Amino acid sequence: MGISVGVDIGGTKILAGIVNDQGQILSKVRKKTPRADASAVLEVVGEVIAETIANVDGSIAGIGVGVAGPVDAASTTVLYAPNLQWADVPVAALLENVTGLPVLVENDGSAAAWGEARFGGGKGFQDVVTVTIGTGIGGGIVLGGELFRGSHGAAGEIGHMGAVADGLLGGCGRKGCWEQYASGNALVRAARELAAERRPEATVLLELGDGTPEGVQGAHVTDAARRGDPIAMEAFANVGAWLGRGLANLTAIVDPDAFVIGGGVSDAGDLILASAQQTLSQSIFGGTNRPHPALLLAKLGNDAGIVGAADLARVSR
């Protein structure tokens, strides 16, 4: 049984785990991400890896590292990672010097997509697009059973597709990106705006917060929608429709077997998928004259990144 290490470097936490060749996590270690430079972050990554492998009985195939940012085509250098303030950091070489093990670096969305395609919601499909809906939208593309990285290692940034010309300004500095309309932030914004306009209909939603539209948070919207609050349900329908439009565009370009929807917003299940499915079916190029991709929920949750990164390190050898 081959084992490898998966590492997910986030803006707030660094998570590492030992993963076997069936995608099962045997152990995990978690530490806070230091607010410093690349050297400080990589020092903590080295510590997390050392703790993770300290009690491993047997050889380790390699280490896979997921980072929120584009990675060069050789899967060795992080071109830039805004949340970490990194640019051209040779992560693989630095960690190989520390650990003595081969290291592969991957965009975290692509790593999660690989994990879901291999062992999660997309298992059994050859062409899968994973859409991770959280604060923004991340993603990854698996085509013909292989991870699609693009010519420069920067493929899969699907949240930054243009959705509205000269639309809402995002943190990326561009206007009108898809994630401004179909993400967790978009859901909260929609619920707050609707609640402000139609307060008498938002009784449950407002009670879950602090009584004001500004106090509404993402968990409140989901809880209120499950209780039948019409404003929360409408917010989900609106965001789900935006999600479906984006999926229809991706279908026209990629033609996948399936979309796997993950991230925090996916916990709402049919509250968002029903609207997304309806809009996807109505908007898809070719209509009823072509096969439609399956729309599925992710299964690995927050572990998808370390499972995918670890497996990529193992299969790339």
PDB file of C-alpha atoms in Angstrom:
ATOM      1  CA  MET A   1       0.000   0.000   0.000  1.00  0.00           C
ATOM      2  CA  GLY A   2       1.621   3.279  -1.138  1.00  0.00           C
ATOM      3  CA  ILE A   3       1.393   6.281   1.147  1.00  0.00           C
ATOM      4  CA  SER A   4       2.159   9.936   0.536  1.00  0.00           C
ATOM      5  CA  VAL A   5       1.813  13.288   2.269  1.00  0.00           C
ATOM      6  CA  GLY A   6      -0.687  15.954   1.292  1.00  0.00           C
ATOM      7  CA  VAL A   7      -0.309  19.565   2.444  1.00  0.00           C
ATOM      8  CA  ASP A   8      -2.843  22.377   2.062  1.00  0.00           C
ATOM      9  CA  ILE A   9      -1.366  25.839   2.657  1.00  0.00           C
ATOM     10  CA  GLY A  10      -4.136  28.312   3.356  1.00  0.00           C
ATOM     11  CA  GLY A  11      -4.150  31.923   4.435  1.00  0.00           C
ATOM     12  CA  THR A  12      -5.109  30.984   8.010  1.00  0.00           C
ATOM     13  CA  LYS A  13      -4.097  27.339   8.443  1.00  0.00           C
ATOM     14  CA  ILE A  14      -1.646  24.742   7.181  1.00  0.00           C
ATOM     15  CA  LEU A  15      -3.043  21.214   7.092  1.00  0.00           C
ATOM     16  CA  ALA A  16      -1.064  18.066   6.337  1.00  0.00           C
ATOM     17  CA  GLY A  17      -2.000  14.406   6.270  1.00  0.00           C
ATOM     18  CA  ILE A  18      -0.751  10.933   5.486  1.00  0.00           C
ATOM     19  CA  VAL A  19      -2.900   9.490   2.700  1.00  0.00           C
ATOM     20  CA  ASN A  20      -2.929   5.949   1.346  1.00  0.00           C
ATOM     21  CA  ASP A  21      -3.504   4.883  -2.257  1.00  0.00           C
ATOM     22  CA  GLN A  22      -7.239   4.524  -1.604  1.00  0.00           C
ATOM     23  CA  GLY A  23      -7.557   8.198  -0.686  1.00  0.00           C
ATOM     24  CA  GLN A  24      -7.932   7.478   3.020  1.00  0.00           C
ATOM     25  CA  ILE A  25      -6.365   9.902   5.490  1.00  0.00           C
ATOM     26  CA  LEU A  26      -4.407   7.988   8.127  1.00  0.00           C
ATOM     27  CA  SER A  27      -3.375  10.976  10.255  1.00  0.00           C
ATOM     28  CA  LYS A  28      -3.488  14.787  10.151  1.00  0.00           C
ATOM     29  CA  VAL A  29      -1.603  17.730  11.638  1.00  0.00           C
ATOM     30  CA  ARG A  30      -2.768  21.335  11.621  1.00  0.00           C
ATOM     31  CA  LYS A  31      -0.996  24.608  12.451  1.00  0.00           C
ATOM     32  CA  LYS A  32      -1.755  28.302  12.013  1.00  0.00           C
ATOM     33  CA  THR A  33      -0.303  30.048   8.992  1.00  0.00           C
ATOM     34  CA  PRO A  34       2.218  32.666  10.196  1.00  0.00           C
ATOM     35  CA  ARG A  35       1.635  36.237   9.086  1.00  0.00           C
ATOM     36  CA  ALA A  36       5.121  36.799   7.732  1.00  0.00           C
ATOM     37  CA  ASP A  37       7.136  36.027   4.627  1.00  0.00           C
ATOM     38  CA  ALA A  38       7.517  32.921   2.481  1.00  0.00           C
ATOM     39  CA  SER A  39      10.394  31.636   4.602  1.00  0.00           C
ATOM     40  CA  ALA A  40       8.314  31.730   7.793  1.00  0.00           C
ATOM     41  CA  VAL A  41       5.402  29.933   6.134  1.00  0.00           C
ATOM     42  CA  LEU A  42       7.624  27.258   4.634  1.00  0.00           C
ATOM     43  CA  GLU A  43       9.320  26.757   7.975  1.00  0.00           C
ATOM     44  CA  VAL A  44       5.948  25.912   9.508  1.00  0.00           C
ATOM     45  CA  VAL A  45       5.124  23.683   6.520  1.00  0.00           C
ATOM     46  CA  GLY A  46       8.354  21.810   7.176  1.00  0.00           C
ATOM     47  CA  GLU A  47       7.381  21.414  10.833  1.00  0.00           C
ATOM     48  CA  VAL A  48       3.916  20.123   9.907  1.00  0.00           C
ATOM     49  CA  ILE A  49       5.385  17.594   7.493  1.00  0.00           C
ATOM     50  CA  ALA A  50       7.948  16.433  10.060  1.00  0.00           C
ATOM     51  CA  GLU A  51       5.206  15.876  12.649  1.00  0.00           C
ATOM     52  CA  THR A  52       3.037  14.107  10.094  1.00  0.00           C
ATOM     53  CA  ILE A  53       5.660  11.584   9.046  1.00  0.00           C
ATOM     54  CA  ALA A  54       7.293  11.110  12.473  1.00  0.00           C
ATOM     55  CA  ASN A  55       5.408   7.905  13.247  1.00  0.00           C
ATOM     56  CA  VAL A  56       5.062   6.525   9.727  1.00  0.00           C
ATOM     57  CA  ASP A  57       6.087   2.893   9.436  1.00  0.00           C
ATOM     58  CA  GLY A  58       7.293   2.433   5.865  1.00  0.00           C
ATOM     59  CA  SER A  59       8.440   4.470   2.910  1.00  0.00           C
ATOM     60  CA  ILE A  60       6.716   7.627   1.685  1.00  0.00           C
ATOM     61  CA  ALA A  61       6.221   8.088  -2.050  1.00  0.00           C
ATOM     62  CA  GLY A  62       6.373  11.878  -1.943  1.00  0.00           C
ATOM     63  CA  ILE A  63       4.824  15.104  -0.762  1.00  0.00           C
ATOM     64  CA  GLY A  64       2.109  17.048  -2.561  1.00  0.00           C
ATOM     65  CA  VAL A  65       1.557  20.696  -1.634  1.00  0.00           C
ATOM     66  CA  GLY A  66      -1.520  22.738  -2.546  1.00  0.00           C
ATOM     67  CA  VAL A  67      -1.309  26.535  -2.612  1.00  0.00           C
ATOM     68  CA  ALA A  68      -3.939  29.158  -3.479  1.00  0.00           C
ATOM     69  CA  GLY A  69      -2.342  30.564  -6.608  1.00  0.00           C
ATOM     70  CA  PRO A  70      -0.990  29.615 -10.033  1.00  0.00           C
ATOM     71  CA  VAL A  71       1.886  27.142 -10.116  1.00  0.00           C
ATOM     72  CA  ASP A  72       4.391  26.771 -12.950  1.00  0.00           C
ATOM     73  CA  ALA A  73       3.904  23.964 -15.460  1.00  0.00           C
ATOM     74  CA  ALA A  74       6.689  21.903 -13.851  1.00  0.00           C
ATOM     75  CA  SER A  75       4.726  21.890 -10.543  1.00  0.00           C
ATOM     76  CA  THR A  76       7.705  23.234  -8.598  1.00  0.00           C
ATOM     77  CA  THR A  77       7.306  27.013  -8.209  1.00  0.00           C
ATOM     78  CA  VAL A  78       4.395  29.127  -6.973  1.00  0.00           C
ATOM     79  CA  LEU A  79       4.110  31.971  -9.481  1.00  0.00           C
ATOM     80  CA  TYR A  80       2.116  34.079  -7.071  1.00  0.00           C
ATOM     81  CA  ALA A  81      -0.141  33.489  -4.078  1.00  0.00           C
ATOM     82  CA  PRO A  82      -1.978  36.698  -3.098  1.00  0.00           C
ATOM     83  CA  ASN A  83      -3.120  35.488   0.325  1.00  0.00           C
ATOM     84  CA  LEU A  84       0.477  34.625   1.268  1.00  0.00           C
ATOM     85  CA  GLN A  85       2.071  37.556  -0.578  1.00  0.00           C
ATOM     86  CA  TRP A  86       4.286  35.123  -2.500  1.00  0.00           C
ATOM     87  CA  ALA A  87       5.816  35.593  -5.946  1.00  0.00           C
ATOM     88  CA  ASP A  88       8.080  33.092  -7.736  1.00  0.00           C
ATOM     89  CA  VAL A  89       8.699  30.980  -4.638  1.00  0.00           C
ATOM     90  CA  PRO A  90      10.518  27.673  -5.449  1.00  0.00           C
ATOM     91  CA  VAL A  91       8.465  25.658  -2.975  1.00  0.00           C
ATOM     92  CA  ALA A  92       9.443  22.200  -4.231  1.00  0.00           C
ATOM     93  CA  ALA A  93      13.195  22.783  -4.050  1.00  0.00           C
ATOM     94  CA  LEU A  94      13.010  24.428  -0.629  1.00  0.00           C
ATOM     95  CA  LEU A  95      10.915  21.642   0.896  1.00  0.00           C
ATOM     96  CA  GLU A  96      12.947  18.882  -0.757  1.00  0.00           C
ATOM     97  CA  ASN A  97      16.052  20.300   0.943  1.00  0.00           C
ATOM     98  CA  VAL A  98      14.277  20.155   4.298  1.00  0.00           C
ATOM     99  CA  THR A  99      12.525  16.790   4.000  1.00  0.00           C
ATOM    100  CA  GLY A 100      14.719  14.780   1.648  1.00  0.00           C
ATOM    101  CA  LEU A 101      11.572  13.651  -0.167  1.00  0.00           C
ATOM    102  CA  PRO A 102      10.297  14.482  -3.665  1.00  0.00           C
ATOM    103  CA  VAL A 103       7.827  17.371  -3.629  1.00  0.00           C
ATOM    104  CA  LEU A 104       5.114  18.305  -6.120  1.00  0.00           C
ATOM    105  CA  VAL A 105       3.364  21.689  -5.904  1.00  0.00           C
ATOM    106  CA  GLU A 106      -0.149  22.257  -7.210  1.00  0.00           C
ATOM    107  CA  ASN A 107      -2.833  24.915  -7.177  1.00  0.00           C
ATOM    108  CA  ASP A 108      -5.121  24.092  -4.257  1.00  0.00           C
ATOM    109  CA  GLY A 109      -8.272  24.121  -6.403  1.00  0.00           C
ATOM    110  CA  SER A 110      -6.704  21.699  -8.864  1.00  0.00           C
ATOM    111  CA  ALA A 111      -5.526  19.460  -6.029  1.00  0.00           C
ATOM    112  CA  ALA A 112      -9.039  19.382  -4.568  1.00  0.00           C
ATOM    113  CA  ALA A 113     -10.492  18.667  -8.005  1.00  0.00           C
ATOM    114  CA  TRP A 114      -8.148  15.730  -8.422  1.00  0.00           C
ATOM    115  CA  GLY A 115      -9.110  14.388  -5.010  1.00  0.00           C
ATOM    116  CA  GLU A 116     -12.831  14.600  -5.812  1.00  0.00           C
ATOM    117  CA  ALA A 117     -12.363  13.066  -9.267  1.00  0.00           C
ATOM    118  CA  ARG A 118     -10.329  10.155  -7.932  1.00  0.00           C
ATOM    119  CA  PHE A 119     -12.038   9.387  -4.641  1.00  0.00           C
ATOM    120  CA  GLY A 120     -15.005  11.712  -4.102  1.00  0.00           C
ATOM    121  CA  GLY A 121     -18.063  13.034  -5.884  1.00  0.00           C
ATOM    122  CA  GLY A 122     -16.553  12.675  -9.362  1.00  0.00           C
ATOM    123  CA  LYS A 123     -15.285   9.123  -8.977  1.00  0.00           C
ATOM    124  CA  GLY A 124     -16.103   7.047 -12.040  1.00  0.00           C
ATOM    125  CA  PHE A 125     -16.129   9.995 -14.464  1.00  0.00           C
ATOM    126  CA  GLN A 126     -13.329  10.845 -16.892  1.00  0.00           C
ATOM    127  CA  ASP A 127     -14.105  14.530 -17.535  1.00  0.00           C
ATOM    128  CA  VAL A 128     -14.935  16.421 -14.357  1.00  0.00           C
ATOM    129  CA  VAL A 129     -14.991  20.098 -13.406  1.00  0.00           C
ATOM    130  CA  THR A 130     -14.953  20.753  -9.674  1.00  0.00           C
ATOM    131  CA  VAL A 131     -16.443  24.062  -8.526  1.00  0.00           C
ATOM    132  CA  THR A 132     -15.599  25.059  -4.966  1.00  0.00           C
ATOM    133  CA  ILE A 133     -17.989  27.702  -3.664  1.00  0.00           C
ATOM    134  CA  GLY A 134     -16.807  29.547  -0.589  1.00  0.00           C
ATOM    135  CA  THR A 135     -15.981  33.202  -0.061  1.00  0.00           C
ATOM    136  CA  GLY A 136     -15.149  33.174  -3.768  1.00  0.00           C
ATOM    137  CA  ILE A 137     -15.164  30.404  -6.371  1.00  0.00           C
ATOM    138  CA  GLY A 138     -12.264  28.051  -6.987  1.00  0.00           C
ATOM    139  CA  GLY A 139     -12.059  25.119  -9.302  1.00  0.00           C
ATOM    140  CA  GLY A 140     -10.132  22.475 -11.128  1.00  0.00           C
ATOM    141  CA  ILE A 141     -10.476  20.506 -14.340  1.00  0.00           C
ATOM    142  CA  VAL A 142      -9.848  16.812 -14.970  1.00  0.00           C
ATOM    143  CA  LEU A 143     -10.024  15.739 -18.623  1.00  0.00           C
ATOM    144  CA  GLY A 144      -9.583  12.184 -19.859  1.00  0.00           C
ATOM    145  CA  GLY A 145      -8.700  11.152 -16.316  1.00  0.00           C
ATOM    146  CA  GLU A 146      -5.786  13.620 -16.210  1.00  0.00           C
ATOM    147  CA  LEU A 147      -5.488  16.912 -14.356  1.00  0.00           C
ATOM    148  CA  PHE A 148      -5.618  19.813 -16.819  1.00  0.00           C
ATOM    149  CA  ARG A 149      -3.084  22.440 -15.760  1.00  0.00           C
ATOM    150  CA  GLY A 150      -2.845  24.537 -18.926  1.00  0.00           C
ATOM    151  CA  SER A 151       0.281  25.608 -20.774  1.00  0.00           C
ATOM    152  CA  HIS A 152       1.582  27.676 -17.866  1.00  0.00           C
ATOM    153  CA  GLY A 153       0.072  25.823 -14.905  1.00  0.00           C
ATOM    154  CA  ALA A 154      -2.588  28.470 -14.355  1.00  0.00           C
ATOM    155  CA  ALA A 155      -5.762  26.702 -15.596  1.00  0.00           C
ATOM    156  CA  GLY A 156      -8.832  26.240 -13.424  1.00  0.00           C
ATOM    157  CA  GLU A 157      -9.342  29.814 -12.186  1.00  0.00           C
ATOM    158  CA  ILE A 158     -12.994  29.516 -13.148  1.00  0.00           C
ATOM    159  CA  GLY A 159     -14.247  32.005 -10.566  1.00  0.00           C
ATOM    160  CA  HIS A 160     -12.683  34.766 -12.630  1.00  0.00           C
ATOM    161  CA  MET A 161     -14.676  34.127 -15.792  1.00  0.00           C
ATOM    162  CA  GLY A 162     -16.359  37.316 -16.905  1.00  0.00           C
ATOM    163  CA  ALA A 163     -20.053  37.279 -16.006  1.00  0.00           C
ATOM    164  CA  VAL A 164     -21.146  40.922 -16.165  1.00  0.00           C
ATOM    165  CA  ALA A 165     -19.485  43.607 -18.260  1.00  0.00           C
ATOM    166  CA  ASP A 166     -18.230  46.363 -15.953  1.00  0.00           C
ATOM    167  CA  GLY A 167     -19.913  44.579 -13.038  1.00  0.00           C
ATOM    168  CA  LEU A 168     -19.047  44.319  -9.369  1.00  0.00           C
ATOM    169  CA  LEU A 169     -15.425  44.905  -8.399  1.00  0.00           C
ATOM    170  CA  GLY A 170     -13.695  41.864  -6.918  1.00  0.00           C
ATOM    171  CA  GLY A 171     -10.625  41.388  -4.791  1.00  0.00           C
ATOM    172  CA  CYS A 172      -8.697  40.399  -7.911  1.00  0.00           C
ATOM    173  CA  GLY A 173      -9.029  43.972  -9.193  1.00  0.00           C
ATOM    174  CA  ARG A 174     -11.306  43.010 -12.083  1.00  0.00           C
ATOM    175  CA  LYS A 175     -15.006  43.779 -12.499  1.00  0.00           C
ATOM    176  CA  GLY A 176     -17.827  41.353 -13.148  1.00  0.00           C
ATOM    177  CA  CYS A 177     -16.149  38.040 -12.286  1.00  0.00           C
ATOM    178  CA  TRP A 178     -18.458  35.039 -11.906  1.00  0.00           C
ATOM    179  CA  GLU A 179     -17.549  34.645  -8.239  1.00  0.00           C
ATOM    180  CA  GLN A 180     -19.061  38.063  -7.511  1.00  0.00           C
ATOM    181  CA  TYR A 181     -22.491  36.604  -8.348  1.00  0.00           C
ATOM    182  CA  ALA A 182     -22.378  32.897  -7.449  1.00  0.00           C
ATOM    183  CA  SER A 183     -20.245  32.656  -4.289  1.00  0.00           C
ATOM    184  CA  GLY A 184     -20.823  32.640  -0.545  1.00  0.00           C
ATOM    185  CA  ASN A 185     -20.216  36.381  -0.467  1.00  0.00           C
ATOM    186  CA  ALA A 186     -22.792  36.830  -3.219  1.00  0.00           C
ATOM    187  CA  LEU A 187     -25.327  34.775  -1.248  1.00  0.00           C
ATOM    188  CA  VAL A 188     -24.918  36.944   1.858  1.00  0.00           C
ATOM    189  CA  ARG A 189     -25.062  40.146  -0.188  1.00  0.00           C
ATOM    190  CA  ALA A 190     -28.252  39.018  -1.940  1.00  0.00           C
ATOM    191  CA  ALA A 191     -29.908  38.020   1.348  1.00  0.00           C
ATOM    192  CA  ARG A 192     -29.017  41.327   3.000  1.00  0.00           C
ATOM    193  CA  GLU A 193     -30.293  43.387   0.081  1.00  0.00           C
ATOM    194  CA  LEU A 194     -33.563  41.463  -0.116  1.00  0.00           C
ATOM    195  CA  ALA A 195     -34.047  41.635   3.652  1.00  0.00           C
ATOM    196  CA  ALA A 196     -33.488  45.397   3.612  1.00  0.00           C
ATOM    197  CA  GLU A 197     -36.081  45.842   0.858  1.00  0.00           C
ATOM    198  CA  ARG A 198     -38.685  43.410   2.283  1.00  0.00           C
ATOM    199  CA  ARG A 199     -38.120  43.190   6.024  1.00  0.00           C
ATOM    200  CA  PRO A 200     -41.602  41.797   6.888  1.00  0.00           C
ATOM    201  CA  GLU A 201     -40.855  38.702   4.777  1.00  0.00           C
ATOM    202  CA  ALA A 202     -37.442  38.116   6.383  1.00  0.00           C
ATOM    203  CA  THR A 203     -38.584  37.425   9.936  1.00  0.00           C
ATOM    204  CA  VAL A 204     -36.712  34.161  10.437  1.00  0.00           C
ATOM    205  CA  LEU A 205     -33.582  35.358   8.662  1.00  0.00           C
ATOM    206  CA  LEU A 206     -33.336  38.560  10.689  1.00  0.00           C
ATOM    207  CA  GLU A 207     -34.018  36.784  13.976  1.00  0.00           C
ATOM    208  CA  LEU A 208     -31.081  34.454  13.328  1.00  0.00           C
ATOM    209  CA  GLY A 209     -28.806  37.469  12.964  1.00  0.00           C
ATOM    210  CA  ASP A 210     -28.872  40.572  15.133  1.00  0.00           C
ATOM    211  CA  GLY A 211     -32.185  41.821  13.808  1.00  0.00           C
ATOM    212  CA  THR A 212     -30.649  43.900  11.024  1.00  0.00           C
ATOM    213  CA  PRO A 213     -29.866  43.015   7.394  1.00  0.00           C
ATOM    214  CA  GLU A 214     -26.226  43.889   8.061  1.00  0.00           C
ATOM    215  CA  GLY A 215     -26.069  41.202  10.746  1.00  0.00           C
ATOM    216  CA  VAL A 216     -27.010  38.381   8.371  1.00  0.00           C
ATOM    217  CA  GLN A 217     -24.219  35.833   7.809  1.00  0.00           C
ATOM    218  CA  GLY A 218     -23.917  32.851   5.493  1.00  0.00           C
ATOM    219  CA  ALA A 219     -24.941  30.258   8.079  1.00  0.00           C
ATOM    220  CA  HIS A 220     -28.039  32.333   8.865  1.00  0.00           C
ATOM    221  CA  VAL A 221     -29.133  32.265   5.217  1.00  0.00           C
ATOM    222  CA  THR A 222     -28.843  28.481   5.022  1.00  0.00           C
ATOM    223  CA  ASP A 223     -30.624  27.923   8.334  1.00  0.00           C
ATOM    224  CA  ALA A 224     -33.402  30.367   7.464  1.00  0.00           C
ATOM    225  CA  ALA A 225     -33.924  28.805   4.035  1.00  0.00           C
ATOM    226  CA  ARG A 226     -34.266  25.368   5.609  1.00  0.00           C
ATOM    227  CA  ARG A 227     -36.935  26.835   7.858  1.00  0.00           C
ATOM    228  CA  GLY A 228     -38.819  28.201   4.864  1.00  0.00           C
ATOM    229  CA  ASP A 229     -37.874  31.868   5.112  1.00  0.00           C
ATOM    230  CA  PRO A 230     -38.903  33.280   1.695  1.00  0.00           C
ATOM    231  CA  ILE A 231     -36.109  35.861   1.542  1.00  0.00           C
ATOM    232  CA  ALA A 232     -33.383  33.300   2.281  1.00  0.00           C
ATOM    233  CA  MET A 233     -34.886  30.896  -0.247  1.00  0.00           C
ATOM    234  CA  GLU A 234     -34.996  33.626  -2.880  1.00  0.00           C
ATOM    235  CA  ALA A 235     -31.345  34.509  -2.198  1.00  0.00           C
ATOM    236  CA  PHE A 236     -30.393  30.868  -2.805  1.00  0.00           C
ATOM    237  CA  ALA A 237     -32.482  30.782  -5.980  1.00  0.00           C
ATOM    238  CA  ASN A 238     -30.774  33.915  -7.304  1.00  0.00           C
ATOM    239  CA  VAL A 239     -27.250  32.693  -6.569  1.00  0.00           C
ATOM    240  CA  GLY A 240     -28.096  29.226  -7.858  1.00  0.00           C
ATOM    241  CA  ALA A 241     -29.253  30.755 -11.139  1.00  0.00           C
ATOM    242  CA  TRP A 242     -25.916  32.575 -11.487  1.00  0.00           C
ATOM    243  CA  LEU A 243     -24.158  29.317 -10.729  1.00  0.00           C
ATOM    244  CA  GLY A 244     -26.158  27.554 -13.435  1.00  0.00           C
ATOM    245  CA  ARG A 245     -25.305  30.220 -16.029  1.00  0.00           C
ATOM    246  CA  GLY A 246     -21.610  29.807 -15.346  1.00  0.00           C
ATOM    247  CA  LEU A 247     -21.876  26.028 -15.524  1.00  0.00           C
ATOM    248  CA  ALA A 248     -23.613  26.340 -18.886  1.00  0.00           C
ATOM    249  CA  ASN A 249     -20.694  28.424 -20.176  1.00  0.00           C
ATOM    250  CA  LEU A 250     -18.200  25.876 -18.878  1.00  0.00           C
ATOM    251  CA  THR A 251     -20.209  23.106 -20.527  1.00  0.00           C
ATOM    252  CA  ALA A 252     -19.947  24.848 -23.891  1.00  0.00           C
ATOM    253  CA  ILE A 253     -16.168  25.028 -23.490  1.00  0.00           C
ATOM    254  CA  VAL A 254     -15.202  21.832 -21.657  1.00  0.00           C
ATOM    255  CA  ASP A 255     -18.164  19.443 -22.203  1.00  0.00           C
ATOM    256  CA  PRO A 256     -17.593  17.513 -18.947  1.00  0.00           C
ATOM    257  CA  ASP A 257     -19.304  14.329 -17.793  1.00  0.00           C
ATOM    258  CA  ALA A 258     -19.997  15.953 -14.449  1.00  0.00           C
ATOM    259  CA  PHE A 259     -19.699  19.029 -12.298  1.00  0.00           C
ATOM    260  CA  VAL A 260     -18.797  18.418  -8.664  1.00  0.00           C
ATOM    261  CA  ILE A 261     -19.918  21.249  -6.392  1.00  0.00           C
ATOM    262  CA  GLY A 262     -17.979  21.694  -3.147  1.00  0.00           C
ATOM    263  CA  GLY A 263     -17.112  24.385  -0.629  1.00  0.00           C
ATOM    264  CA  GLY A 264     -19.124  25.761   2.253  1.00  0.00           C
ATOM    265  CA  VAL A 265     -22.119  26.842   0.179  1.00  0.00           C
ATOM    266  CA  SER A 266     -22.527  23.289  -1.151  1.00  0.00           C
ATOM    267  CA  ASP A 267     -23.575  22.220   2.361  1.00  0.00           C
ATOM    268  CA  ALA A 268     -26.947  23.738   1.491  1.00  0.00           C
ATOM    269  CA  GLY A 269     -27.486  20.916  -1.017  1.00  0.00           C
ATOM    270  CA  ASP A 270     -30.665  21.239  -3.052  1.00  0.00           C
ATOM    271  CA  LEU A 271     -31.262  24.767  -1.783  1.00  0.00           C
ATOM    272  CA  ILE A 272     -28.684  25.891  -4.332  1.00  0.00           C
ATOM    273  CA  LEU A 273     -28.427  22.896  -6.672  1.00  0.00           C
ATOM    274  CA  ALA A 274     -32.107  22.927  -7.673  1.00  0.00           C
ATOM    275  CA  SER A 275     -31.892  26.447  -9.076  1.00  0.00           C
ATOM    276  CA  ALA A 276     -28.473  25.769 -10.605  1.00  0.00           C
ATOM    277  CA  GLN A 277     -29.743  22.630 -12.310  1.00  0.00           C
ATOM    278  CA  GLN A 278     -32.792  24.384 -13.716  1.00  0.00           C
ATOM    279  CA  THR A 279     -30.765  27.287 -15.107  1.00  0.00           C
ATOM    280  CA  LEU A 280     -28.073  24.967 -16.464  1.00  0.00           C
ATOM    281  CA  SER A 281     -30.702  22.926 -18.312  1.00  0.00           C
ATOM    282  CA  GLN A 282     -32.320  26.072 -19.735  1.00  0.00           C
ATOM    283  CA  SER A 283     -29.048  27.769 -20.709  1.00  0.00           C
ATOM    284  CA  ILE A 284     -26.919  24.921 -22.027  1.00  0.00           C
ATOM    285  CA  PHE A 285     -25.759  25.157 -25.645  1.00  0.00           C
ATOM    286  CA  GLY A 286     -27.631  22.560 -27.678  1.00  0.00           C
ATOM    287  CA  GLY A 287     -30.535  22.308 -25.261  1.00  0.00           C
ATOM    288  CA  THR A 288     -32.231  18.928 -25.281  1.00  0.00           C
ATOM    289  CA  ASN A 289     -30.282  17.854 -28.380  1.00  0.00           C
ATOM    290  CA  ARG A 290     -27.160  17.043 -26.392  1.00  0.00           C
ATOM    291  CA  PRO A 291     -26.239  15.097 -23.236  1.00  0.00           C
ATOM    292  CA  HIS A 292     -26.196  17.193 -20.089  1.00  0.00           C
ATOM    293  CA  PRO A 293     -23.464  16.876 -17.454  1.00  0.00           C
ATOM    294  CA  ALA A 294     -24.343  15.437 -14.063  1.00  0.00           C
ATOM    295  CA  LEU A 295     -24.495  17.954 -11.221  1.00  0.00           C
ATOM    296  CA  LEU A 296     -23.123  16.328  -8.066  1.00  0.00           C
ATOM    297  CA  LEU A 297     -22.103  17.286  -4.551  1.00  0.00           C
ATOM    298  CA  ALA A 298     -18.502  16.910  -3.393  1.00  0.00           C
ATOM    299  CA  LYS A 299     -17.821  14.172  -0.843  1.00  0.00           C
ATOM    300  CA  LEU A 300     -14.399  14.914   0.642  1.00  0.00           C
ATOM    301  CA  GLY A 301     -15.164  18.279   2.241  1.00  0.00           C
ATOM    302  CA  ASN A 302     -12.182  20.230   3.537  1.00  0.00           C
ATOM    303  CA  ASP A 303      -9.949  17.183   3.104  1.00  0.00           C
ATOM    304  CA  ALA A 304     -10.162  17.212  -0.702  1.00  0.00           C
ATOM    305  CA  GLY A 305      -7.044  19.349  -1.027  1.00  0.00           C
ATOM    306  CA  ILE A 306      -4.727  17.142   1.006  1.00  0.00           C
ATOM    307  CA  VAL A 307      -6.148  13.947  -0.495  1.00  0.00           C
ATOM    308  CA  GLY A 308      -5.662  15.282  -4.019  1.00  0.00           C
ATOM    309  CA  ALA A 309      -2.207  16.723  -3.378  1.00  0.00           C
ATOM    310  CA  ALA A 310      -1.006  13.506  -1.772  1.00  0.00           C
ATOM    311  CA  ASP A 311      -2.330  11.359  -4.594  1.00  0.00           C
ATOM    312  CA  LEU A 312      -0.794  13.612  -7.246  1.00  0.00           C
ATOM    313  CA  ALA A 313       2.576  13.271  -5.510  1.00  0.00           C
ATOM    314  CA  ARG A 314       2.202   9.485  -5.568  1.00  0.00           C
ATOM    315  CA  VAL A 315       0.969   9.018  -9.146  1.00  0.00           C
ATOM    316  CA  SER A 316       3.419  11.539 -10.625  1.00  0.00           C
ATOM    317  CA  ARG A 317       6.460   9.488  -9.683  1.00  0.00           C
TER     318      ARG A 317
END
